[in-house]
Amino acid sequence: MANESRPCPCDIGDRFDYGGRGQEVQVEHIKAYVCKASASTDKAVIVIHDIFGWQLPNTRYIADMLAANGYIAICPDFFVGQEAWNLSNDWASFDDWLKTRSAGKIDKEVDVILKYLREQCGAKKIGVIGFCWGGAAVQHLMLKNPHLKTGVSLYGVIKFFEDRCSLLHPTFFIFGEKDDIIPLEQVTLLEQKLKQNCKVDYEVKVYPGQTHGFVHRKREDINPQDKPYIEEGRKDMINWLNKYL
C-alpha cells in the first residue's frame, strides 16, 4: 500500500499540456466536458475523472481519443463543484477530503448525464470508463446501474468495493504491475471473487512494469520503455468498448 504520508500516488506520471477539442457544457447542476465524434453516432461513453477532477488535461485527452474513435464522450464534474485534489494540499488531510467525495455516491449525477446523453445527444448505447477514483466508481456502477452497457475500470481502487463482484454488465479491469496503491494480491483476490460471483463477461489485465495512472498519466514520448504498454492499454480500452457498445 501507499505509505500514510502519501495515501494515493496519483501524481505519478505527467500532466499533459493539452487544451482539448471539445467544449464545456452545463447539464442541470453539473458542469461537463463534451467531445463528439465527427460522424453521427448513438454510442456514448461517460468518462469518470480521478482525484484531480474533470478539468485535468490528461482526462480530456482520453475523452477526445474516444471521440476520435467514434463515440460521444462526456467527462462530468462528479465532485459537483467541490475542489479537486491539488498537489499543494497536505496528504495528511487526504482521507478527510475523500470522505466528502464518495465514488459510490454519484448515482444522482449519472442519472442526469444519462438523460442528457439520450435526449440531447441521441445516445442509445452508453458505457463508462474511469481512472483511479473514477475506476472504483465504474465498478460501483457496473454493480447497480441497469442503463449502462459496459465499463472499463482503469486502476480503480479495489478496496472501495472489494467485496462486491456481482457485476451486471461486461467489465474490463486494467491494472499496473508496479502500482503502489493497488498491490497484486488485491488484484488476484478480485479475480478470484469475480470467478466465483460474476455471471457476465469480464477481464482483469495487469500490464508489466506499469505504475498507477499509466494509461492517462504517462507521456509516452518521454517514457519510451512504457510506450508499448500505454498504447496497449488505450487500445484494449477502445476494443472493449467497441465489442460491447
Coordinates of N, CA and C in Angstrom, one line a residue:
M1 N 0.8 -1.2 0.0 CA 0.0 0.0 0.0 C 0.9 1.3 0.0
A2 N 0.2 2.3 -0.4 CA 0.9 3.6 -0.3 C 1.2 3.9 1.1
N3 N 2.3 4.6 1.4 CA 2.6 5.0 2.8 C 1.6 6.0 3.3
E4 N 1.5 6.2 4.6 CA 0.5 7.0 5.2 C 0.7 8.5 4.8
S5 N 1.9 8.9 4.5 CA 2.1 10.3 4.2 C 1.7 10.6 2.8
R6 N 1.6 9.6 2.0 CA 1.1 9.7 0.6 C 0.1 8.6 0.3
P7 N -1.1 8.8 0.7 CA -2.1 7.7 0.6 C -2.5 7.4 -0.8
C8 N -2.3 8.2 -1.7 CA -2.7 8.0 -3.1 C -1.7 8.6 -4.1
P9 N -0.9 7.7 -4.8 CA 0.2 8.3 -5.6 C -0.3 8.7 -7.0
C10 N -1.4 9.4 -7.0 CA -2.0 9.8 -8.3 C -1.2 10.9 -9.0
D11 N -0.1 11.4 -8.4 CA 0.7 12.4 -9.1 C 1.8 11.8 -9.8
I12 N 1.9 10.4 -9.8 CA 2.9 9.7 -10.6 C 2.6 10.0 -12.1
G13 N 3.6 10.2 -12.9 CA 3.4 10.5 -14.3 C 3.3 12.0 -14.6
D14 N 2.8 12.3 -15.7 CA 2.9 13.7 -16.2 C 1.6 14.3 -16.5
R15 N 1.5 15.6 -16.3 CA 0.3 16.3 -16.7 C 0.5 16.8 -18.1
F16 N -0.4 16.4 -19.0 CA -0.3 16.8 -20.4 C -0.5 18.4 -20.5
D17 N 0.2 18.9 -21.5 CA -0.1 20.3 -21.9 C -1.0 20.2 -23.0
Y18 N -2.3 20.2 -22.7 CA -3.3 19.8 -23.7 C -4.6 20.7 -23.4
G19 N -5.1 21.2 -24.5 CA -6.3 22.1 -24.4 C -7.6 21.4 -24.5
G20 N -7.7 20.4 -25.3 CA -8.9 19.7 -25.6 C -9.6 20.3 -26.8
R21 N -10.3 19.4 -27.5 CA -11.0 19.8 -28.7 C -12.6 19.8 -28.5
G22 N -13.0 19.5 -27.3 CA -14.4 19.5 -27.0 C -14.9 20.9 -26.4
Q23 N -16.0 20.8 -25.7 CA -16.5 22.1 -25.1 C -17.1 21.8 -23.7
E24 N -17.1 22.8 -22.9 CA -17.7 22.7 -21.6 C -19.2 23.1 -21.7
V25 N -20.0 22.3 -21.0 CA -21.5 22.5 -21.0 C -22.0 22.4 -19.6
Q26 N -23.2 23.0 -19.4 CA -23.9 22.8 -18.1 C -25.0 21.9 -18.3
V27 N -25.0 20.8 -17.5 CA -26.1 19.8 -17.6 C -26.8 19.8 -16.2
E28 N -27.9 20.5 -16.1 CA -28.6 20.7 -14.9 C -27.6 21.3 -13.9
H29 N -27.3 20.6 -12.8 CA -26.4 21.1 -11.7 C -25.0 20.7 -11.9
I30 N -24.7 20.1 -13.1 CA -23.3 19.6 -13.3 C -22.6 20.2 -14.5
K31 N -21.4 20.6 -14.3 CA -20.6 21.1 -15.4 C -19.9 19.8 -16.0
A32 N -19.7 19.9 -17.3 CA -19.2 18.7 -18.0 C -18.4 19.1 -19.3
Y33 N -17.4 18.3 -19.6 CA -16.7 18.4 -20.8 C -17.2 17.4 -21.8
V34 N -17.6 17.9 -23.0 CA -18.2 17.0 -24.0 C -17.3 17.1 -25.3
C35 N -17.1 16.0 -25.9 CA -16.4 15.9 -27.2 C -17.2 14.9 -28.1
K36 N -17.6 15.3 -29.2 CA -18.4 14.5 -30.1 C -17.6 14.0 -31.3
A37 N -18.0 12.8 -31.7 CA -17.4 12.2 -32.9 C -17.7 13.0 -34.2
S38 N -16.9 12.9 -35.2 CA -17.1 13.7 -36.4 C -18.3 13.2 -37.1
A39 N -18.6 11.9 -37.1 CA -19.8 11.4 -37.7 C -20.9 11.1 -36.6
S40 N -22.2 11.2 -37.1 CA -23.3 11.0 -36.2 C -23.2 9.6 -35.6
T41 N -23.5 9.4 -34.3 CA -23.5 8.1 -33.6 C -24.5 8.1 -32.5
D42 N -24.9 6.9 -32.1 CA -25.8 6.7 -31.0 C -25.1 6.0 -29.8
K43 N -23.7 6.0 -29.9 CA -22.9 5.4 -28.9 C -22.2 6.5 -28.1
A44 N -22.2 6.4 -26.7 CA -21.6 7.4 -25.9 C -20.8 6.7 -24.7
V45 N -19.8 7.4 -24.2 CA -19.0 7.0 -23.1 C -18.9 8.1 -22.1
I46 N -19.3 7.7 -20.8 CA -19.1 8.6 -19.7 C -17.7 8.4 -19.2
V47 N -16.9 9.5 -19.0 CA -15.5 9.4 -18.5 C -15.5 9.9 -17.1
I48 N -15.1 9.1 -16.2 CA -15.1 9.5 -14.8 C -13.6 9.8 -14.4
H49 N -13.4 11.0 -13.9 CA -12.1 11.5 -13.6 C -11.5 10.9 -12.4
D50 N -10.2 11.2 -12.2 CA -9.5 10.8 -10.9 C -9.7 11.9 -9.9
I51 N -8.8 11.8 -8.9 CA -9.0 12.8 -7.8 C -8.6 14.2 -8.2
F52 N -8.0 14.4 -9.4 CA -7.7 15.7 -9.9 C -8.8 16.4 -10.7
G53 N -9.9 15.7 -10.8 CA -11.1 16.4 -11.3 C -11.3 16.4 -12.8
W54 N -12.4 16.9 -13.2 CA -12.9 16.9 -14.5 C -12.1 17.8 -15.5
Q55 N -11.4 18.7 -15.0 CA -10.6 19.7 -15.8 C -9.2 19.2 -16.1
L56 N -8.8 18.1 -15.6 CA -7.4 17.6 -15.8 C -7.2 17.3 -17.3
P57 N -6.2 18.0 -17.9 CA -6.0 17.8 -19.4 C -5.8 16.4 -19.8
N58 N -5.2 15.5 -18.9 CA -5.0 14.1 -19.3 C -6.3 13.4 -19.5
T59 N -7.3 13.7 -18.7 CA -8.6 13.0 -18.8 C -9.3 13.5 -20.0
R60 N -9.2 14.8 -20.3 CA -9.8 15.4 -21.5 C -9.2 14.8 -22.8
Y61 N -7.9 14.5 -22.7 CA -7.2 13.9 -23.8 C -7.8 12.5 -24.1
I62 N -8.1 11.8 -23.1 CA -8.7 10.4 -23.3 C -10.1 10.6 -23.8
A63 N -10.9 11.6 -23.3 CA -12.2 11.8 -23.9 C -12.2 12.1 -25.4
D64 N -11.2 12.9 -25.7 CA -11.1 13.3 -27.2 C -10.6 12.1 -28.0
M65 N -9.8 11.2 -27.4 CA -9.4 9.9 -28.0 C -10.7 9.1 -28.3
L66 N -11.6 9.0 -27.3 CA -12.8 8.3 -27.5 C -13.7 8.9 -28.7
A67 N -13.7 10.2 -28.7 CA -14.5 10.8 -29.8 C -13.9 10.5 -31.1
A68 N -12.5 10.5 -31.2 CA -11.8 10.2 -32.4 C -12.1 8.8 -32.9
N69 N -12.5 7.9 -31.9 CA -12.9 6.5 -32.2 C -14.4 6.3 -32.4
G70 N -15.1 7.4 -32.6 CA -16.5 7.3 -33.0 C -17.5 7.4 -31.9
Y71 N -17.1 7.9 -30.7 CA -18.1 8.0 -29.6 C -18.3 9.4 -29.2
I72 N -19.5 9.6 -28.6 CA -19.8 10.9 -27.9 C -19.1 10.7 -26.5
A73 N -18.2 11.5 -26.1 CA -17.5 11.4 -24.8 C -17.9 12.5 -23.9
I74 N -18.2 12.2 -22.7 CA -18.6 13.3 -21.7 C -17.8 13.0 -20.4
C75 N -17.2 14.0 -19.9 CA -16.5 13.9 -18.6 C -17.1 15.0 -17.7
P76 N -18.1 14.5 -16.9 CA -18.8 15.4 -15.9 C -17.9 15.7 -14.7
D77 N -18.3 16.8 -14.0 CA -17.7 17.1 -12.7 C -18.4 16.3 -11.6
F78 N -17.9 15.1 -11.3 CA -18.5 14.3 -10.3 C -18.3 14.7 -8.9
F79 N -17.4 15.7 -8.7 CA -17.3 16.4 -7.4 C -18.3 17.5 -7.2
V80 N -19.0 17.8 -8.3 CA -20.1 18.8 -8.3 C -19.7 20.1 -7.6
G81 N -18.7 20.7 -8.1 CA -18.3 22.0 -7.6 C -17.3 22.0 -6.5
Q82 N -17.2 20.8 -5.8 CA -16.2 20.8 -4.7 C -14.8 20.7 -5.3
E83 N -13.8 21.2 -4.6 CA -12.5 21.3 -5.1 C -11.9 19.9 -5.4
A84 N -11.2 19.8 -6.6 CA -10.5 18.6 -6.9 C -9.2 18.6 -6.0
W85 N -8.6 17.5 -5.9 CA -7.3 17.4 -5.1 C -6.2 18.2 -5.8
N86 N -5.4 18.9 -5.0 CA -4.3 19.7 -5.5 C -3.0 19.2 -5.0
L87 N -2.0 19.1 -5.8 CA -0.7 18.6 -5.3 C -0.1 19.4 -4.2
S88 N -0.6 20.7 -4.0 CA -0.1 21.5 -2.9 C -0.8 21.2 -1.6
N89 N -1.8 20.4 -1.7 CA -2.5 20.0 -0.4 C -1.7 19.1 0.4
D90 N -2.0 19.1 1.7 CA -1.3 18.2 2.7 C -1.9 16.8 2.6
W91 N -1.0 15.8 2.2 CA -1.5 14.5 2.1 C -2.1 13.9 3.4
A92 N -1.7 14.5 4.5 CA -2.3 14.1 5.8 C -3.8 14.4 5.8
S93 N -4.3 15.3 5.0 CA -5.7 15.7 5.0 C -6.5 14.9 4.0
F94 N -5.8 14.0 3.3 CA -6.4 13.3 2.1 C -7.7 12.5 2.5
D95 N -7.6 11.7 3.6 CA -8.7 10.9 4.0 C -9.9 11.7 4.3
D96 N -9.7 12.8 5.0 CA -10.9 13.7 5.3 C -11.5 14.3 4.0
W97 N -10.6 14.7 3.1 CA -11.0 15.2 1.8 C -11.9 14.1 1.1
L98 N -11.4 12.9 1.1 CA -12.0 11.8 0.4 C -13.4 11.5 0.9
K99 N -13.6 11.7 2.2 CA -14.9 11.3 2.9 C -16.0 12.1 2.3
T100 N -15.8 13.3 1.8 CA -16.8 14.1 1.2 C -17.0 13.9 -0.3
R101 N -16.3 12.9 -0.9 CA -16.3 12.6 -2.3 C -16.3 11.1 -2.5
S102 N -17.4 10.5 -2.3 CA -17.5 9.0 -2.4 C -17.7 8.6 -3.8
A103 N -16.9 7.6 -4.2 CA -17.1 7.0 -5.6 C -18.4 6.2 -5.7
G104 N -19.0 5.9 -4.5 CA -20.2 5.2 -4.5 C -21.5 6.0 -4.4
K105 N -21.3 7.4 -4.4 CA -22.4 8.3 -4.3 C -22.5 9.2 -5.5
I106 N -22.5 8.7 -6.7 CA -22.6 9.5 -7.9 C -23.8 9.1 -8.7
D107 N -24.7 8.3 -8.1 CA -25.8 7.8 -8.9 C -26.7 8.9 -9.4
K108 N -27.0 9.9 -8.6 CA -27.9 11.0 -9.0 C -27.3 11.8 -10.2
E109 N -26.0 12.0 -10.1 CA -25.3 12.7 -11.3 C -25.3 11.9 -12.5
V110 N -25.1 10.6 -12.4 CA -25.0 9.7 -13.5 C -26.4 9.7 -14.2
D111 N -27.5 9.7 -13.4 CA -28.8 9.7 -14.0 C -29.0 11.0 -14.8
V112 N -28.6 12.1 -14.3 CA -28.7 13.4 -15.0 C -27.9 13.3 -16.3
I113 N -26.7 12.7 -16.3 CA -25.9 12.7 -17.5 C -26.5 11.7 -18.5
L114 N -27.0 10.6 -18.0 CA -27.7 9.6 -18.9 C -28.8 10.3 -19.7
K115 N -29.6 11.0 -18.9 CA -30.8 11.7 -19.5 C -30.3 12.7 -20.6
Y116 N -29.2 13.5 -20.3 CA -28.7 14.4 -21.3 C -28.2 13.7 -22.5
L117 N -27.5 12.6 -22.3 CA -26.9 11.9 -23.5 C -28.0 11.3 -24.4
R118 N -29.1 10.8 -23.7 CA -30.2 10.3 -24.5 C -31.0 11.3 -25.2
E119 N -31.4 12.4 -24.5 CA -32.3 13.4 -25.0 C -31.6 14.5 -25.8
Q120 N -30.4 14.9 -25.5 CA -29.7 15.9 -26.2 C -28.7 15.5 -27.2
C121 N -28.2 14.2 -27.0 CA -27.1 13.7 -27.9 C -27.6 12.5 -28.8
G122 N -28.8 12.0 -28.5 CA -29.3 10.9 -29.3 C -28.6 9.6 -29.0
A123 N -28.0 9.5 -27.8 CA -27.3 8.2 -27.4 C -28.3 7.1 -27.0
K124 N -28.0 5.9 -27.5 CA -28.8 4.8 -27.2 C -28.0 3.7 -26.4
K125 N -26.7 3.6 -26.8 CA -25.8 2.7 -26.1 C -24.8 3.5 -25.4
I126 N -24.7 3.3 -24.1 CA -23.9 4.1 -23.2 C -23.0 3.2 -22.3
G127 N -21.7 3.5 -22.4 CA -20.7 2.8 -21.5 C -20.1 3.8 -20.6
V128 N -19.1 3.3 -19.8 CA -18.4 4.2 -18.8 C -17.0 3.7 -18.6
I129 N -16.1 4.7 -18.5 CA -14.7 4.4 -18.1 C -14.3 5.3 -17.0
G130 N -13.3 4.9 -16.2 CA -12.9 5.8 -15.1 C -11.5 5.4 -14.7
F131 N -10.8 6.4 -14.1 CA -9.4 6.3 -13.7 C -9.3 6.4 -12.1
C132 N -8.7 5.5 -11.5 CA -8.4 5.5 -10.0 C -9.7 5.7 -9.2
W133 N -9.9 6.9 -8.7 CA -11.2 7.1 -8.0 C -12.4 6.8 -9.0
G134 N -12.2 7.3 -10.2 CA -13.2 7.0 -11.2 C -13.3 5.5 -11.6
G135 N -12.2 4.8 -11.5 CA -12.2 3.4 -11.8 C -13.0 2.6 -10.8
A136 N -12.9 3.1 -9.5 CA -13.7 2.5 -8.4 C -15.2 2.8 -8.7
A137 N -15.5 4.0 -9.1 CA -16.8 4.4 -9.5 C -17.4 3.6 -10.6
V138 N -16.6 3.2 -11.6 CA -17.1 2.3 -12.6 C -17.5 1.0 -12.0
Q139 N -16.7 0.4 -11.1 CA -17.1 -0.8 -10.5 C -18.5 -0.7 -9.8
H140 N -18.6 0.4 -9.1 CA -19.9 0.7 -8.4 C -21.0 0.7 -9.4
L141 N -20.9 1.4 -10.5 CA -21.9 1.5 -11.5 C -22.2 0.2 -12.2
M142 N -21.2 -0.6 -12.4 CA -21.4 -1.9 -13.0 C -22.1 -2.9 -12.1
L143 N -22.1 -2.6 -10.8 CA -22.8 -3.4 -9.9 C -24.3 -3.1 -9.7
K144 N -24.7 -1.9 -10.2 CA -26.1 -1.5 -9.9 C -26.8 -0.7 -10.9
N145 N -26.2 -0.1 -11.9 CA -26.9 0.7 -12.8 C -27.3 -0.1 -14.1
P146 N -28.6 -0.3 -14.3 CA -29.1 -1.1 -15.4 C -29.0 -0.4 -16.7
H147 N -28.8 0.9 -16.8 CA -28.8 1.6 -18.0 C -27.5 1.7 -18.8
L148 N -26.5 1.3 -18.2 CA -25.1 1.3 -18.8 C -24.9 -0.1 -19.4
K149 N -24.2 -0.1 -20.6 CA -24.0 -1.4 -21.3 C -22.7 -2.1 -20.9
T150 N -21.7 -1.3 -20.5 CA -20.4 -1.9 -20.3 C -19.5 -0.8 -19.5
G151 N -18.4 -1.3 -19.0 CA -17.5 -0.4 -18.3 C -16.0 -0.8 -18.4
V152 N -15.1 0.1 -18.3 CA -13.7 -0.1 -18.2 C -13.2 0.6 -17.0
S153 N -12.7 -0.1 -16.0 CA -12.1 0.4 -14.8 C -10.6 0.4 -14.9
L154 N -10.0 1.6 -15.0 CA -8.6 1.7 -15.1 C -8.0 2.0 -13.7
Y155 N -7.2 1.1 -13.2 CA -6.6 1.1 -11.9 C -7.6 1.7 -10.8
G156 N -8.8 1.1 -10.8 CA -9.8 1.5 -9.9 C -9.4 1.0 -8.5
V157 N -9.6 1.8 -7.5 CA -9.2 1.5 -6.1 C -10.0 0.3 -5.6
I158 N -9.4 -0.9 -5.6 CA -10.2 -2.1 -5.3 C -10.8 -2.0 -3.9
K159 N -10.1 -1.5 -2.9 CA -10.6 -1.5 -1.5 C -11.9 -0.8 -1.3
F160 N -12.3 0.1 -2.2 CA -13.6 0.8 -2.1 C -14.8 -0.2 -2.2
F161 N -14.7 -1.2 -3.1 CA -15.8 -2.1 -3.3 C -15.3 -3.6 -3.4
E162 N -14.3 -3.9 -2.6 CA -13.6 -5.2 -2.8 C -14.5 -6.4 -2.5
D163 N -15.6 -6.3 -1.8 CA -16.4 -7.4 -1.5 C -17.7 -7.5 -2.4
R164 N -17.7 -6.7 -3.4 CA -18.9 -6.7 -4.3 C -18.4 -7.0 -5.7
C165 N -18.8 -8.2 -6.2 CA -18.3 -8.6 -7.5 C -19.4 -9.1 -8.5
S166 N -20.7 -9.0 -8.1 CA -21.8 -9.5 -8.9 C -22.2 -8.4 -9.9
L167 N -21.3 -8.3 -10.9 CA -21.5 -7.3 -12.0 C -22.7 -7.5 -12.8
L168 N -23.3 -6.4 -13.2 CA -24.5 -6.5 -14.1 C -24.1 -6.5 -15.6
H169 N -22.9 -5.9 -15.9 CA -22.5 -5.7 -17.3 C -21.1 -6.1 -17.5
P170 N -20.7 -6.4 -18.8 CA -19.3 -6.7 -19.1 C -18.4 -5.6 -18.6
T171 N -17.3 -6.0 -17.9 CA -16.4 -5.0 -17.3 C -15.0 -5.4 -17.5
F172 N -14.1 -4.5 -17.9 CA -12.7 -4.7 -18.1 C -11.9 -4.0 -17.1
F173 N -11.1 -4.7 -16.4 CA -10.3 -4.1 -15.3 C -8.8 -4.0 -15.7
I174 N -8.2 -2.8 -15.7 CA -6.9 -2.6 -16.1 C -6.0 -2.2 -14.9
F175 N -4.9 -2.9 -14.7 CA -4.0 -2.6 -13.5 C -2.6 -2.5 -14.0
G176 N -1.7 -1.8 -13.3 CA -0.3 -1.8 -13.5 C 0.4 -2.7 -12.5
E177 N 1.4 -3.4 -13.0 CA 2.1 -4.4 -12.2 C 2.8 -3.7 -11.0
K178 N 3.3 -2.5 -11.2 CA 4.1 -1.8 -10.1 C 3.3 -0.7 -9.4
D179 N 1.9 -0.9 -9.4 CA 1.1 0.1 -8.8 C 1.2 0.1 -7.2
D180 N 1.6 1.2 -6.6 CA 1.9 1.2 -5.2 C 0.6 1.2 -4.4
I181 N -0.5 1.7 -5.0 CA -1.8 1.7 -4.2 C -2.6 0.5 -4.4
I182 N -2.4 -0.3 -5.4 CA -3.2 -1.5 -5.7 C -2.2 -2.7 -5.8
P183 N -1.9 -3.3 -4.7 CA -1.0 -4.4 -4.7 C -1.5 -5.6 -5.6
L184 N -0.6 -6.4 -6.1 CA -1.1 -7.5 -7.0 C -1.9 -8.5 -6.2
E185 N -1.7 -8.7 -4.9 CA -2.5 -9.6 -4.2 C -4.0 -9.2 -4.1
Q186 N -4.2 -7.9 -4.1 CA -5.6 -7.4 -4.2 C -6.2 -7.7 -5.6
V187 N -5.4 -7.6 -6.6 CA -5.9 -7.9 -8.0 C -6.2 -9.4 -8.1
T188 N -5.3 -10.2 -7.5 CA -5.6 -11.7 -7.6 C -6.9 -12.0 -6.8
L189 N -7.1 -11.4 -5.7 CA -8.3 -11.7 -4.9 C -9.5 -11.2 -5.6
L190 N -9.4 -10.1 -6.3 CA -10.5 -9.6 -7.2 C -10.9 -10.6 -8.2
E191 N -9.9 -11.1 -8.9 CA -10.1 -12.2 -9.9 C -10.8 -13.4 -9.4
Q192 N -10.4 -13.8 -8.2 CA -11.0 -15.0 -7.5 C -12.5 -14.7 -7.2
K193 N -12.8 -13.6 -6.7 CA -14.2 -13.2 -6.4 C -15.0 -13.1 -7.6
L194 N -14.5 -12.5 -8.7 CA -15.2 -12.4 -9.9 C -15.5 -13.8 -10.5
K195 N -14.5 -14.7 -10.4 CA -14.7 -16.0 -10.9 C -15.8 -16.7 -10.2
Q196 N -15.9 -16.5 -8.9 CA -16.9 -17.1 -8.1 C -18.3 -16.5 -8.2
N197 N -18.4 -15.2 -8.4 CA -19.7 -14.5 -8.3 C -20.2 -13.8 -9.6
C198 N -19.4 -13.7 -10.6 CA -19.7 -12.9 -11.7 C -20.4 -13.7 -12.8
K199 N -21.5 -13.3 -13.3 CA -22.3 -14.0 -14.4 C -22.1 -13.4 -15.7
V200 N -21.5 -12.3 -15.8 CA -21.3 -11.6 -17.1 C -19.8 -11.6 -17.5
D201 N -19.5 -11.2 -18.8 CA -18.2 -11.2 -19.3 C -17.3 -10.2 -18.5
Y202 N -16.1 -10.5 -18.2 CA -15.2 -9.6 -17.5 C -13.8 -10.0 -17.9
E203 N -12.9 -9.1 -17.7 CA -11.4 -9.4 -17.9 C -10.6 -8.6 -17.0
V204 N -9.6 -9.2 -16.4 CA -8.7 -8.4 -15.5 C -7.3 -8.6 -16.2
K205 N -6.7 -7.4 -16.4 CA -5.4 -7.5 -17.1 C -4.4 -6.6 -16.4
V206 N -3.2 -7.2 -16.2 CA -2.1 -6.5 -15.5 C -1.0 -6.2 -16.5
Y207 N -0.6 -5.0 -16.6 CA 0.4 -4.5 -17.6 C 1.8 -4.5 -17.0
P208 N 2.8 -5.2 -17.5 CA 4.1 -5.4 -16.9 C 4.8 -4.0 -16.7
G209 N 5.4 -3.9 -15.5 CA 6.2 -2.7 -15.2 C 5.5 -1.4 -15.0
Q210 N 4.2 -1.4 -15.1 CA 3.5 -0.1 -15.1 C 3.0 0.3 -13.7
T211 N 3.1 1.7 -13.5 CA 2.7 2.2 -12.2 C 1.3 2.8 -12.3
H212 N 0.8 3.3 -11.2 CA -0.5 3.8 -11.1 C -0.7 5.0 -12.1
G213 N -1.8 5.0 -12.9 CA -2.1 6.1 -13.8 C -1.5 5.9 -15.1
F214 N -0.9 4.8 -15.5 CA 0.0 4.7 -16.7 C -0.8 5.0 -18.0
V215 N -2.1 4.7 -18.1 CA -2.8 4.9 -19.3 C -3.0 6.4 -19.6
H216 N -3.2 7.2 -18.6 CA -3.5 8.6 -18.9 C -2.6 9.5 -18.2
R217 N -1.6 9.0 -17.4 CA -0.7 9.9 -16.7 C 0.7 9.8 -17.1
K218 N 1.0 9.0 -18.0 CA 2.4 8.9 -18.5 C 2.5 9.4 -19.9
R219 N 3.5 10.3 -20.2 CA 3.8 10.8 -21.5 C 4.6 9.7 -22.3
E220 N 4.0 9.1 -23.3 CA 4.8 8.1 -24.0 C 6.0 8.6 -24.7
D221 N 6.0 9.9 -25.0 CA 7.2 10.4 -25.8 C 8.4 10.5 -24.9
I222 N 8.2 10.6 -23.5 CA 9.4 10.7 -22.7 C 9.5 9.5 -21.8
N223 N 8.7 8.5 -22.0 CA 8.8 7.2 -21.4 C 8.8 6.1 -22.4
P224 N 9.9 6.0 -23.2 CA 9.8 5.1 -24.4 C 9.7 3.6 -24.0
Q225 N 10.2 3.3 -22.8 CA 10.1 1.9 -22.4 C 8.7 1.5 -22.0
D226 N 7.9 2.5 -21.7 CA 6.5 2.3 -21.3 C 5.5 2.5 -22.5
K227 N 6.0 3.1 -23.5 CA 5.1 3.4 -24.6 C 4.2 2.3 -25.1
P228 N 4.8 1.0 -25.3 CA 4.0 -0.1 -25.8 C 2.9 -0.4 -24.9
Y229 N 3.1 -0.3 -23.6 CA 2.0 -0.7 -22.6 C 1.0 0.4 -22.5
I230 N 1.4 1.7 -22.6 CA 0.4 2.8 -22.6 C -0.5 2.6 -23.9
E231 N 0.1 2.4 -25.0 CA -0.7 2.2 -26.2 C -1.5 1.0 -26.2
E232 N -1.0 -0.1 -25.6 CA -1.8 -1.3 -25.5 C -3.0 -1.1 -24.5
G233 N -2.8 -0.4 -23.4 CA -3.9 -0.1 -22.5 C -5.0 0.7 -23.2
R234 N -4.6 1.7 -23.9 CA -5.6 2.5 -24.6 C -6.3 1.7 -25.7
K235 N -5.6 0.9 -26.4 CA -6.2 0.1 -27.5 C -7.1 -0.9 -26.9
D236 N -6.7 -1.6 -25.8 CA -7.6 -2.5 -25.1 C -8.9 -1.9 -24.7
M237 N -8.8 -0.7 -24.1 CA -10.0 0.0 -23.7 C -10.9 0.3 -24.8
I238 N -10.4 0.8 -25.9 CA -11.2 1.0 -27.1 C -11.9 -0.3 -27.6
N239 N -11.1 -1.3 -27.7 CA -11.6 -2.6 -28.2 C -12.7 -3.2 -27.4
W240 N -12.6 -3.0 -26.1 CA -13.6 -3.5 -25.2 C -14.9 -2.7 -25.4
L241 N -14.8 -1.4 -25.5 CA -16.0 -0.6 -25.8 C -16.6 -0.9 -27.1
N242 N -15.7 -1.1 -28.1 CA -16.2 -1.5 -29.4 C -17.0 -2.8 -29.4
K243 N -16.5 -3.7 -28.6 CA -17.2 -5.0 -28.5 C -18.5 -5.0 -27.9
Y244 N -18.7 -4.1 -26.8 CA -19.9 -4.2 -26.1 C -20.9 -3.0 -26.3
L245 N -20.4 -2.0 -27.0 CA -21.3 -0.9 -27.4 C -21.7 -1.1 -28.9

